[in-house]
PDB file of N, CA and C in Angstrom:
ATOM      1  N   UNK A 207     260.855  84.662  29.498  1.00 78.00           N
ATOM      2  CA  UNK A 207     262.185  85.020  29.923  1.00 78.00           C
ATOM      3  C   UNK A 207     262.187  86.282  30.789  1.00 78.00           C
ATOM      4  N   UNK A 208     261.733  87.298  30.455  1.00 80.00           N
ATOM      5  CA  UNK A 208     261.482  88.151  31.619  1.00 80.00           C
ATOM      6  C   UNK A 208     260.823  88.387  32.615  1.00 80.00           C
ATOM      7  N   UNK A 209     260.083  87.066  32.770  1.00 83.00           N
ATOM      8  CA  UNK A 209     259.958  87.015  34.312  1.00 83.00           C
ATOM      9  C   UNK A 209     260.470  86.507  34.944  1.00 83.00           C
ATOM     10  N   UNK A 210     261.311  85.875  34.393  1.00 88.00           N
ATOM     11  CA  UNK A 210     262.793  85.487  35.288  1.00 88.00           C
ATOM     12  C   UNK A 210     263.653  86.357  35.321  1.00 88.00           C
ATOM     13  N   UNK A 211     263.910  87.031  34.593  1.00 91.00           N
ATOM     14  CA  UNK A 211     264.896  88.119  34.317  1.00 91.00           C
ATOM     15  C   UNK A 211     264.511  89.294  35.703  1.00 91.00           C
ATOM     16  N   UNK A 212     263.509  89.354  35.769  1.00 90.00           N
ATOM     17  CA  UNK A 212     262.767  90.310  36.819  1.00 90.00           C
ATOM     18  C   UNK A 212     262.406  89.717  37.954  1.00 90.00           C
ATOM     19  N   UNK A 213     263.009  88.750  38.604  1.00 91.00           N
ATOM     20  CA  UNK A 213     262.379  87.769  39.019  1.00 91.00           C
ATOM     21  C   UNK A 213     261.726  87.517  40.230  1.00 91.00           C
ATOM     22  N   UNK A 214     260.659  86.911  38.975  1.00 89.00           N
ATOM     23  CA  UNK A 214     259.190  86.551  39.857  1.00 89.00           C
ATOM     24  C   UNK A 214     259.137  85.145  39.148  1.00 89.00           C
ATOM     25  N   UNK A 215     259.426  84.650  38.480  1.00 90.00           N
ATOM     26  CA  UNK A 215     258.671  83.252  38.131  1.00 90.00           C
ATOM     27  C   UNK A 215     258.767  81.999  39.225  1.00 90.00           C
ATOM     28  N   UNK A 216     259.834  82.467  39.884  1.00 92.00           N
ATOM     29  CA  UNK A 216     260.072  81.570  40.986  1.00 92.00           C
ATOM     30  C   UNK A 216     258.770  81.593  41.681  1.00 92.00           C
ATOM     31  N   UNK A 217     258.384  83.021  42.291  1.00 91.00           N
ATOM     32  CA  UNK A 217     256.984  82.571  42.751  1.00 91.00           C
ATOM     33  C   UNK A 217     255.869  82.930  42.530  1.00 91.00           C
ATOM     34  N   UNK A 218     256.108  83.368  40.933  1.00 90.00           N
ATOM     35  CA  UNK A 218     254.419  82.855  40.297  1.00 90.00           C
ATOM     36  C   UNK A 218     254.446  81.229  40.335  1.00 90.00           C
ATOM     37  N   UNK A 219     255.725  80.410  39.816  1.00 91.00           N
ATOM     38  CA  UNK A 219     255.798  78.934  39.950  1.00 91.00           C
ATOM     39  C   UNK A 219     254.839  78.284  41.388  1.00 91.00           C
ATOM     40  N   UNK A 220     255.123  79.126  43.116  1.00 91.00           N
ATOM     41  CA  UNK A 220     254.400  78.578  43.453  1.00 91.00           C
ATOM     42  C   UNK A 220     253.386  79.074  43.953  1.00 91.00           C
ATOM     43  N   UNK A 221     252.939  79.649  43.399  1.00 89.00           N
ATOM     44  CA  UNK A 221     251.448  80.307  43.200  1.00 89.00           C
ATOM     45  C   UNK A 221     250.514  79.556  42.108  1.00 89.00           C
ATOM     46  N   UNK A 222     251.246  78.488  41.323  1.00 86.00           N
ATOM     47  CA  UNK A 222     250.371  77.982  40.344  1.00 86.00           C
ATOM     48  C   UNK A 222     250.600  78.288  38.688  1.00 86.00           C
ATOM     49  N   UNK A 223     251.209  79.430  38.854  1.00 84.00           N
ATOM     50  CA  UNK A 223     251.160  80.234  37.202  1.00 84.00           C
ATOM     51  C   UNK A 223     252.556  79.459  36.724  1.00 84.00           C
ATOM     52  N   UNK A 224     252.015  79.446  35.524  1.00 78.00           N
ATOM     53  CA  UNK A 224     253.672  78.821  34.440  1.00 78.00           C
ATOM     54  C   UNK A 224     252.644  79.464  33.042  1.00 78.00           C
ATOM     55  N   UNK A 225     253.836  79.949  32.467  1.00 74.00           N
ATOM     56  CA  UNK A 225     253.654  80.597  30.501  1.00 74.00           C
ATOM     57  C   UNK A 225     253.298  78.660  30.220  1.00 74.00           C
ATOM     58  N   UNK A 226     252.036  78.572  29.315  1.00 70.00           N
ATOM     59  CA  UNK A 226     252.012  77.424  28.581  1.00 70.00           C
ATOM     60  C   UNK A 226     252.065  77.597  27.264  1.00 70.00           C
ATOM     61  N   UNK A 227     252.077  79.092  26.611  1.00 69.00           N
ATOM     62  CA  UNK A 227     252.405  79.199  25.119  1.00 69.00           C
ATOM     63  C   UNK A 227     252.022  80.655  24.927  1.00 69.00           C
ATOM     64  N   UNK A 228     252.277  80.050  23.769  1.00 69.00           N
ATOM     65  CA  UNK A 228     252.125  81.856  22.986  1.00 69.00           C
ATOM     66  C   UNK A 228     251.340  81.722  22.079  1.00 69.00           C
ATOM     67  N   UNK A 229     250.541  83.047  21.593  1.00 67.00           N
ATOM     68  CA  UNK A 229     249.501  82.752  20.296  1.00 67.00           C
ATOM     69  C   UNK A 229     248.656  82.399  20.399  1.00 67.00           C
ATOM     70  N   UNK A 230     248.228  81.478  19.376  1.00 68.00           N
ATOM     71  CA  UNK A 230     247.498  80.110  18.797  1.00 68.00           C
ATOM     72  C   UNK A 230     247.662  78.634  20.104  1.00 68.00           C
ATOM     73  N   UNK A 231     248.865  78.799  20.526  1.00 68.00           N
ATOM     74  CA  UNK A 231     249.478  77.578  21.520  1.00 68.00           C
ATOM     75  C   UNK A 231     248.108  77.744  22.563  1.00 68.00           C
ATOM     76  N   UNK A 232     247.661  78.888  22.955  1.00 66.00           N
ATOM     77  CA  UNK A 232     246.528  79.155  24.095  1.00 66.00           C
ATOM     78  C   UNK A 232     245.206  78.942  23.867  1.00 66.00           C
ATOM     79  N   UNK A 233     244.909  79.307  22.307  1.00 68.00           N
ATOM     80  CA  UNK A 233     243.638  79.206  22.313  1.00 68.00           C
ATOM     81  C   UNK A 233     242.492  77.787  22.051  1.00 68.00           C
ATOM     82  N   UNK A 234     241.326  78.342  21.964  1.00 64.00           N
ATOM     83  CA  UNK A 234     240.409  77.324  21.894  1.00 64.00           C
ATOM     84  C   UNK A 234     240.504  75.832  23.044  1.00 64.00           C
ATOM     85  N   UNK A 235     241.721  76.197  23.963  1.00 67.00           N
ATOM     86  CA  UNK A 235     241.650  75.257  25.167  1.00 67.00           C
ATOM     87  C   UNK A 235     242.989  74.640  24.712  1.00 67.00           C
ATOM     88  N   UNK A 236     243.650  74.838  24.271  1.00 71.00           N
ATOM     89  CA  UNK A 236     244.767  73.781  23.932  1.00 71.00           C
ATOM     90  C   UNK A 236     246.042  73.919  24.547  1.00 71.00           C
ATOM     91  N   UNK A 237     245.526  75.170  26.065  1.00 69.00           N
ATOM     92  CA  UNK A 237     246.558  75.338  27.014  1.00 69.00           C
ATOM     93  C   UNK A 237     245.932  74.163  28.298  1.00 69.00           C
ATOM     94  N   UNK A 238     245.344  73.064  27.515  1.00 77.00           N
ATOM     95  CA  UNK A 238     244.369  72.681  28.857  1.00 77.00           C
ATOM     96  C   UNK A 238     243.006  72.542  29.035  1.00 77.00           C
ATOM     97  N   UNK A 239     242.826  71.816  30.514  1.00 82.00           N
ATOM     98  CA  UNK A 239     241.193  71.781  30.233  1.00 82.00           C
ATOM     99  C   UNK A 239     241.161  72.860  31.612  1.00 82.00           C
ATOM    100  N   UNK A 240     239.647  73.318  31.882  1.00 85.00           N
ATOM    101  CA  UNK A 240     239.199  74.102  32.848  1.00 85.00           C
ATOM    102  C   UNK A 240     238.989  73.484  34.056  1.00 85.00           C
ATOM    103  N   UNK A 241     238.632  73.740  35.114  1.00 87.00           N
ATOM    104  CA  UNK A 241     238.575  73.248  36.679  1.00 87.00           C
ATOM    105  C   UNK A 241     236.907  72.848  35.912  1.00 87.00           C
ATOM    106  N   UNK A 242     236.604  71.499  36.141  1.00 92.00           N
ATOM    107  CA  UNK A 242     235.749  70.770  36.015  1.00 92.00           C
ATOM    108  C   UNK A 242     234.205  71.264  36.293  1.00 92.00           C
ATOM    109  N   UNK A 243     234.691  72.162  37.475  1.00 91.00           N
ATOM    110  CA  UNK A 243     232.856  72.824  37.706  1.00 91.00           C
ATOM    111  C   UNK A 243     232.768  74.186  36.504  1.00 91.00           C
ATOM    112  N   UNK A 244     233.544  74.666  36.203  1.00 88.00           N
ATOM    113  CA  UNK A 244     233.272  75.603  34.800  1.00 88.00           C
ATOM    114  C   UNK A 244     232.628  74.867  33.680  1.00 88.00           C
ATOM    115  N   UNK A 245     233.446  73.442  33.518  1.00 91.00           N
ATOM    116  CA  UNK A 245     232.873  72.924  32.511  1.00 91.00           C
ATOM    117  C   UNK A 245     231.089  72.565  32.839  1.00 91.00           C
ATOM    118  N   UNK A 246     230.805  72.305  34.188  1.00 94.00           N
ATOM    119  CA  UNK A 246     229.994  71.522  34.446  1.00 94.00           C
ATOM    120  C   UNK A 246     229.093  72.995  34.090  1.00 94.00           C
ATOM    121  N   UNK A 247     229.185  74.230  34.533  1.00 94.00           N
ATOM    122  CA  UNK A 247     228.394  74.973  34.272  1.00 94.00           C
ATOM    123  C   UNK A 247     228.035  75.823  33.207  1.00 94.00           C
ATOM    124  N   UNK A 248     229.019  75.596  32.664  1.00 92.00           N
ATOM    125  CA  UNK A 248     229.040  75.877  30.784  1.00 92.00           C
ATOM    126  C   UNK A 248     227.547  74.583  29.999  1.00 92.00           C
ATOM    127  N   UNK A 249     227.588  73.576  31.056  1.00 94.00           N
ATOM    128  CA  UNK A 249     226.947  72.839  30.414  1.00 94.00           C
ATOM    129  C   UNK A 249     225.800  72.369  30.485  1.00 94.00           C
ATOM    130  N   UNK A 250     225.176  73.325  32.039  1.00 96.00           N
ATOM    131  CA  UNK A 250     223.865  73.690  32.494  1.00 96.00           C
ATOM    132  C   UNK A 250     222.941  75.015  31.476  1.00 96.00           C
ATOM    133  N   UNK A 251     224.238  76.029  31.015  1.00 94.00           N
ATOM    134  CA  UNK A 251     224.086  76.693  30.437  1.00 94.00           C
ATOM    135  C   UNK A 251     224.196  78.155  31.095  1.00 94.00           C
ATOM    136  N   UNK A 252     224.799  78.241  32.001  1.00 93.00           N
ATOM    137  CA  UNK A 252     225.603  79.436  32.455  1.00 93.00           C
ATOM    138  C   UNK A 252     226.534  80.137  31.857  1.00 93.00           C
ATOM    139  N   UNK A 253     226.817  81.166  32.112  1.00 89.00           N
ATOM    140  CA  UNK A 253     228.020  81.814  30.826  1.00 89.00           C
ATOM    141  C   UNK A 253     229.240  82.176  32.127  1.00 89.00           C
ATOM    142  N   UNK A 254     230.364  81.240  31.620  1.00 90.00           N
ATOM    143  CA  UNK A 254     231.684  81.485  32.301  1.00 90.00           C
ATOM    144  C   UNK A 254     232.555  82.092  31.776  1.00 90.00           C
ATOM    145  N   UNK A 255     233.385  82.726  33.056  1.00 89.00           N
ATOM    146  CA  UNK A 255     233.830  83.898  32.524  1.00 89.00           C
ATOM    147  C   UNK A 255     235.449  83.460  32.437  1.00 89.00           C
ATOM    148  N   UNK A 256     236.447  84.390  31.661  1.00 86.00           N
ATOM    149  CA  UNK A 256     237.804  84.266  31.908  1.00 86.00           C
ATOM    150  C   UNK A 256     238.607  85.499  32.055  1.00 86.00           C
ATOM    151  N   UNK A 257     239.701  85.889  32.678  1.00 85.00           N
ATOM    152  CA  UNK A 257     240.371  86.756  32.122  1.00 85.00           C
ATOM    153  C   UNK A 257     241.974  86.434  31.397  1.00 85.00           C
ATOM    154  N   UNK A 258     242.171  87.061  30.213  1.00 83.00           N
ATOM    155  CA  UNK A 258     243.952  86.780  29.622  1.00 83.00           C
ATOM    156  C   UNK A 258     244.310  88.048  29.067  1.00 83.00           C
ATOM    157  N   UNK A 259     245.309  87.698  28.918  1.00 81.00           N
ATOM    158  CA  UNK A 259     246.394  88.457  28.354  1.00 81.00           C
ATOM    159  C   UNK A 259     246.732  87.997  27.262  1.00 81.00           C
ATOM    160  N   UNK A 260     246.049  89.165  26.054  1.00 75.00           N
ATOM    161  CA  UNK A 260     246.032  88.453  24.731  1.00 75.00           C
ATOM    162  C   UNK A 260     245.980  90.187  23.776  1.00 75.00           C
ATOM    163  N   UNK A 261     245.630  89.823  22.390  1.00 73.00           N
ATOM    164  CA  UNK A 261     245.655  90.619  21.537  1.00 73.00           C
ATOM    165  C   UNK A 261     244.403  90.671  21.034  1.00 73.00           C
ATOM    166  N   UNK A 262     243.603  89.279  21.133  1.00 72.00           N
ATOM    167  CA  UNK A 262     242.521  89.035  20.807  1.00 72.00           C
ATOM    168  C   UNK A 262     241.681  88.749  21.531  1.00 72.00           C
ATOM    169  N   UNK A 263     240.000  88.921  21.338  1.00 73.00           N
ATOM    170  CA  UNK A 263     239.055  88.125  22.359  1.00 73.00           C
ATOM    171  C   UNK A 263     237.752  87.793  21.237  1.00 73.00           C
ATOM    172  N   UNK A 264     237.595  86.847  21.866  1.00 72.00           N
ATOM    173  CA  UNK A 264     236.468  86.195  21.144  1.00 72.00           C
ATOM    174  C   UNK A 264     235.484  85.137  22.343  1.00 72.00           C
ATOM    175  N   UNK A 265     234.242  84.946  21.980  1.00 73.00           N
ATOM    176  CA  UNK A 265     233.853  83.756  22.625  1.00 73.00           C
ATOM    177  C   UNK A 265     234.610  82.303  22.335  1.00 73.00           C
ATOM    178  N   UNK A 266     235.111  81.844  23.305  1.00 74.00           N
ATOM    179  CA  UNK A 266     235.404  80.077  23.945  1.00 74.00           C
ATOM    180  C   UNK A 266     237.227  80.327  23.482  1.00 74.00           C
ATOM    181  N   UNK A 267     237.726  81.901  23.573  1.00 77.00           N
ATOM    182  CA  UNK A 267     239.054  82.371  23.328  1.00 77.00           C
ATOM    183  C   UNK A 267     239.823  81.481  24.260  1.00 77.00           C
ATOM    184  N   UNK A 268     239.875  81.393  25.011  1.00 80.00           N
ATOM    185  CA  UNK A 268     240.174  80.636  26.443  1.00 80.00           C
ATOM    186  C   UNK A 268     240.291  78.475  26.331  1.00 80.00           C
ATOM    187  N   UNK A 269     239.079  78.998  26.241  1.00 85.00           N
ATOM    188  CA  UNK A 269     238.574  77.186  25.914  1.00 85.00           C
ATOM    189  C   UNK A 269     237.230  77.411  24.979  1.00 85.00           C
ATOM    190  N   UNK A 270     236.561  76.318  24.873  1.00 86.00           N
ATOM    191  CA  UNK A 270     235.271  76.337  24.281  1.00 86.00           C
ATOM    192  C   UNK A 270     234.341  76.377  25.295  1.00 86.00           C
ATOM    193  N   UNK A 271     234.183  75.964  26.927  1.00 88.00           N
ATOM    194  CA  UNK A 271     233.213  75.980  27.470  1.00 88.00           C
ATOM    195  C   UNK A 271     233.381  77.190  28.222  1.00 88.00           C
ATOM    196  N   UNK A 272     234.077  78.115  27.640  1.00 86.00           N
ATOM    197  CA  UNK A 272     234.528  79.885  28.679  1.00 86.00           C
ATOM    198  C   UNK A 272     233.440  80.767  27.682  1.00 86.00           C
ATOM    199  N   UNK A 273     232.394  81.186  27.742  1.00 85.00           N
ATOM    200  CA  UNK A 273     231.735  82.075  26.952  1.00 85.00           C
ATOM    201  C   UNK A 273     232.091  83.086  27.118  1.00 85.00           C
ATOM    202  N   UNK A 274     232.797  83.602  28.577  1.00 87.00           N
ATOM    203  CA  UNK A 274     233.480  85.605  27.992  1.00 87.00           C
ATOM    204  C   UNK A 274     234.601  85.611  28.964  1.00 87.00           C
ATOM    205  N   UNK A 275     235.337  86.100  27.595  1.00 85.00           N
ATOM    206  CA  UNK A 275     236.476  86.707  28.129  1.00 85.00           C
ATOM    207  C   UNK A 275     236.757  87.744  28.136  1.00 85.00           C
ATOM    208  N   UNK A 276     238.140  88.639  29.270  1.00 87.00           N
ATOM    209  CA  UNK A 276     238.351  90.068  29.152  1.00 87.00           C
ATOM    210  C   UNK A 276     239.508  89.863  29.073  1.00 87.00           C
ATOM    211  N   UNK A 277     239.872  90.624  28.199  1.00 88.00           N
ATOM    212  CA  UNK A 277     241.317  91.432  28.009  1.00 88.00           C
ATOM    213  C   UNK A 277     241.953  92.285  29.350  1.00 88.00           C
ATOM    214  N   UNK A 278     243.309  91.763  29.367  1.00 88.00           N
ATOM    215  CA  UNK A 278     243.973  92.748  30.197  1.00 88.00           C
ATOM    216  C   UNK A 278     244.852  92.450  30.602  1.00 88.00           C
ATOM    217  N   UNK A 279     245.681  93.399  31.374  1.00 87.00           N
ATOM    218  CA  UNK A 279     247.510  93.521  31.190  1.00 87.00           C
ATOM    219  C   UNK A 279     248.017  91.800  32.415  1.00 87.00           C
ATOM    220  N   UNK A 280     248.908  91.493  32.114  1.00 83.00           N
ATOM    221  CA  UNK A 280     249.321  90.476  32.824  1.00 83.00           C
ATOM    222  C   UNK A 280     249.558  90.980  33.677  1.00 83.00           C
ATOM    223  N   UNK A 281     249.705  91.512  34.678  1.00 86.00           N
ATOM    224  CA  UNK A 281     249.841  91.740  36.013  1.00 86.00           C
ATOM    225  C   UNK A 281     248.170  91.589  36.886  1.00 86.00           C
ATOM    226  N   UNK A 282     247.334  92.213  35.427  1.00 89.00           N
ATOM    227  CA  UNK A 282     245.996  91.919  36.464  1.00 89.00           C
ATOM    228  C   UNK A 282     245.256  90.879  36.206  1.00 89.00           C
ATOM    229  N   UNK A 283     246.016  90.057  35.150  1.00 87.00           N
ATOM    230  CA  UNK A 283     245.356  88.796  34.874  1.00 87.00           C
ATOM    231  C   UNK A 283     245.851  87.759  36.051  1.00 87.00           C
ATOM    232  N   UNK A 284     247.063  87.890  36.611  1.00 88.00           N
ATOM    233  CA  UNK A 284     247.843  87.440  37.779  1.00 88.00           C
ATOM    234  C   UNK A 284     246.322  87.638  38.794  1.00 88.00           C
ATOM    235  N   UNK A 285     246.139  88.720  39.036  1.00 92.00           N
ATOM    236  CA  UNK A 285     245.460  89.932  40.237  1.00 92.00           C
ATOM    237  C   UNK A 285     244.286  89.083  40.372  1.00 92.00           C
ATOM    238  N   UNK A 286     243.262  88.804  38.875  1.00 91.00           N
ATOM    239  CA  UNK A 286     242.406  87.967  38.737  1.00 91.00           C
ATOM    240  C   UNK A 286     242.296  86.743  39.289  1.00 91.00           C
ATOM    241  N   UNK A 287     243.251  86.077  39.135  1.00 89.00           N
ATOM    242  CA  UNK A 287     243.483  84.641  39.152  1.00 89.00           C
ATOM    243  C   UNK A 287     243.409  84.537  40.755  1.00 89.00           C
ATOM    244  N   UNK A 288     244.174  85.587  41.585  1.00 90.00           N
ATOM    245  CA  UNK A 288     244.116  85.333  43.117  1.00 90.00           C
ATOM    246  C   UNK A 288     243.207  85.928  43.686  1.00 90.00           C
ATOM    247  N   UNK A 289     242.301  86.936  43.248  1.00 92.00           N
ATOM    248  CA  UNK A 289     240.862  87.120  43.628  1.00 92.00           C
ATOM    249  C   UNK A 289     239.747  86.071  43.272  1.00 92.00           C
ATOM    250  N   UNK A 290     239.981  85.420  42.246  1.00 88.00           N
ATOM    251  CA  UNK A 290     239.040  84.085  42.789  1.00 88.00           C
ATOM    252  C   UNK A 290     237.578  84.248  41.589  1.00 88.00           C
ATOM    253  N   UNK A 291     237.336  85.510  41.278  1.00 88.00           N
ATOM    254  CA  UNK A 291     236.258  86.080  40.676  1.00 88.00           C
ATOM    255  C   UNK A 291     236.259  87.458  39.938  1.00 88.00           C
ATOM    256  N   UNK A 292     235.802  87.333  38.544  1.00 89.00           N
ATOM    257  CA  UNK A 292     235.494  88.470  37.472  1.00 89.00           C
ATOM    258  C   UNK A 292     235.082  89.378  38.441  1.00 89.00           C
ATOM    259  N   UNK A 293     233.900  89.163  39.298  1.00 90.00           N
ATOM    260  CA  UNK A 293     233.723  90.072  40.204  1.00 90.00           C
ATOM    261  C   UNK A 293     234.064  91.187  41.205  1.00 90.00           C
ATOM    262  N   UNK A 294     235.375  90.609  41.412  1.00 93.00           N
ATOM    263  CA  UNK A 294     236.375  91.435  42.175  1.00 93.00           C
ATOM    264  C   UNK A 294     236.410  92.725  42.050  1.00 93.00           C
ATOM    265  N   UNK A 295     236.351  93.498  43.254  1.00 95.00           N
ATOM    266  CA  UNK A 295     236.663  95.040  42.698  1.00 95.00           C
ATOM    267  C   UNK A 295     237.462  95.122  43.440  1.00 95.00           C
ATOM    268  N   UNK A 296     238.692  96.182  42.618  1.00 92.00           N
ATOM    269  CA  UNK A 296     240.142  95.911  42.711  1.00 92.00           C
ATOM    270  C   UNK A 296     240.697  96.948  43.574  1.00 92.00           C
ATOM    271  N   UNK A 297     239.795  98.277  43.411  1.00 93.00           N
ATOM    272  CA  UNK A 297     240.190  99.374  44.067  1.00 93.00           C
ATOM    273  C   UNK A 297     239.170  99.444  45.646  1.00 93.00           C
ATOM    274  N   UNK A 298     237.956  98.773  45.811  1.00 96.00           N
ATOM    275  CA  UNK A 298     237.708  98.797  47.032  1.00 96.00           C
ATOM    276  C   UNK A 298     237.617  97.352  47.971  1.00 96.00           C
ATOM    277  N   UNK A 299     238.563  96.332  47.244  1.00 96.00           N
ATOM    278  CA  UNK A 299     238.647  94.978  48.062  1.00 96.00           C
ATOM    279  C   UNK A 299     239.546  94.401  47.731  1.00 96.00           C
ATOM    280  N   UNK A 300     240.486  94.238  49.328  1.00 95.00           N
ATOM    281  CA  UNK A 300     241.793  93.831  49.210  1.00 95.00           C
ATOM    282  C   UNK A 300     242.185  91.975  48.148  1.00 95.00           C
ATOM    283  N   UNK A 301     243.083  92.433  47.383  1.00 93.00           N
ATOM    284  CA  UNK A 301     243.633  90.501  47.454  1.00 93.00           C
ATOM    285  C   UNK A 301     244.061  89.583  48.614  1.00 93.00           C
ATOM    286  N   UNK A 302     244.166  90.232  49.608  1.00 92.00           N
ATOM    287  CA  UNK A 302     244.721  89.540  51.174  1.00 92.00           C
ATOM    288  C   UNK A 302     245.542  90.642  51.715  1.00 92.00           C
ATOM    289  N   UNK A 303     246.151  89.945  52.403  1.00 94.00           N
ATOM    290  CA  UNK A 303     246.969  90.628  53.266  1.00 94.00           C
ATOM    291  C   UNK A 303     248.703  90.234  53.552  1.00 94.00           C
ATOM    292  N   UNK A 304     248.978  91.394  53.796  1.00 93.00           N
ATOM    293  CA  UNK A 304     250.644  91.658  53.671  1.00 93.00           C
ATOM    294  C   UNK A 304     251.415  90.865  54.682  1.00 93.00           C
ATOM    295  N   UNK A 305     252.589  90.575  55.112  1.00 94.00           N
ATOM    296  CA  UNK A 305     253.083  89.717  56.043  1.00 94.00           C
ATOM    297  C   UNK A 305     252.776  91.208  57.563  1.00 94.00           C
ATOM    298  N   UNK A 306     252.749  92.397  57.040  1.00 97.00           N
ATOM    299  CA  UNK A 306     252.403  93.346  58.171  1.00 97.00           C
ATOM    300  C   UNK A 306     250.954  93.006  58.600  1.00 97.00           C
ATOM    301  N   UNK A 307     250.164  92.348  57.829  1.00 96.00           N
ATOM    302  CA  UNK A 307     249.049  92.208  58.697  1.00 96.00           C
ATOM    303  C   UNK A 307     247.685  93.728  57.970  1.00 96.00           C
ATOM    304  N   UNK A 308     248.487  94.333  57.072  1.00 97.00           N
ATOM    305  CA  UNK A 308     247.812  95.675  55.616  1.00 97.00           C
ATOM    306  C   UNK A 308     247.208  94.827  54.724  1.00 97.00           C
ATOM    307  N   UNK A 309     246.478  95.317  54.486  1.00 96.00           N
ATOM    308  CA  UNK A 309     245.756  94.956  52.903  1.00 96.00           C
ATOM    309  C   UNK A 309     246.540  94.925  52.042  1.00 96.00           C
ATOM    310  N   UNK A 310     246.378  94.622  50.683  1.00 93.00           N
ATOM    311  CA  UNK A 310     247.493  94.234  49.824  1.00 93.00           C
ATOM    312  C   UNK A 310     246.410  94.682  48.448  1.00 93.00           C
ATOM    313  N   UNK A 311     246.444  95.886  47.806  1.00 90.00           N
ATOM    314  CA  UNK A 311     245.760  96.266  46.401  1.00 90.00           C
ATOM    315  C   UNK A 311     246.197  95.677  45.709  1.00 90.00           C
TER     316      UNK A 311
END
């Protein structure tokens, strides 16, 4: 409700993002399955990564084929999701760029 209230859900909506639950509703995968090549590499035996917005973390917190997850505030779990990669560094590489044609932190 308050991201409508504040509103952005309109376009986190088309950016991809929607709340699928709360709690328990998220974990162990039961918000869903993963983009198919995570699974595929969970199952070579690579360790995939996630980030959420939670209280808790554990291994396969996410799903069962996510071996690590990080904690952190929903705005940078958003931040995550459109950088593409755990890897991302946030303070020296932009998420894109602004309709001015600026970087966008």
């Amino acid at each position: 409700e308050y991201l409508e209230a504040a509103g952005l859900q309109s376009y986190l909506d088309k950016l991809g993002f929607q709340t699928v639950g709360y709690g328990c509703t998220t974990c162990m995968g039961n918000s869903g399955e993963v983009d198919p090549g995570m699974q595929e590499a969970s199952e070579q035996g690579i360790v995939t990564g996630a980030i959420l917005s939670g209280n808790r973390n554990f291994e396969s917190r996410v799903h069962p084929s996510i071996g690590a997850a990080y904690l952190a505030s929903p705005p940078l779990v958003v931040a995550g999701a459109l950088a593409g990669s755990l890897s991302h560094d946030f303070e020296s590489q932009p998420l894109g760029k602004g309709r001015d044609g600026k970087s966008v932190f």
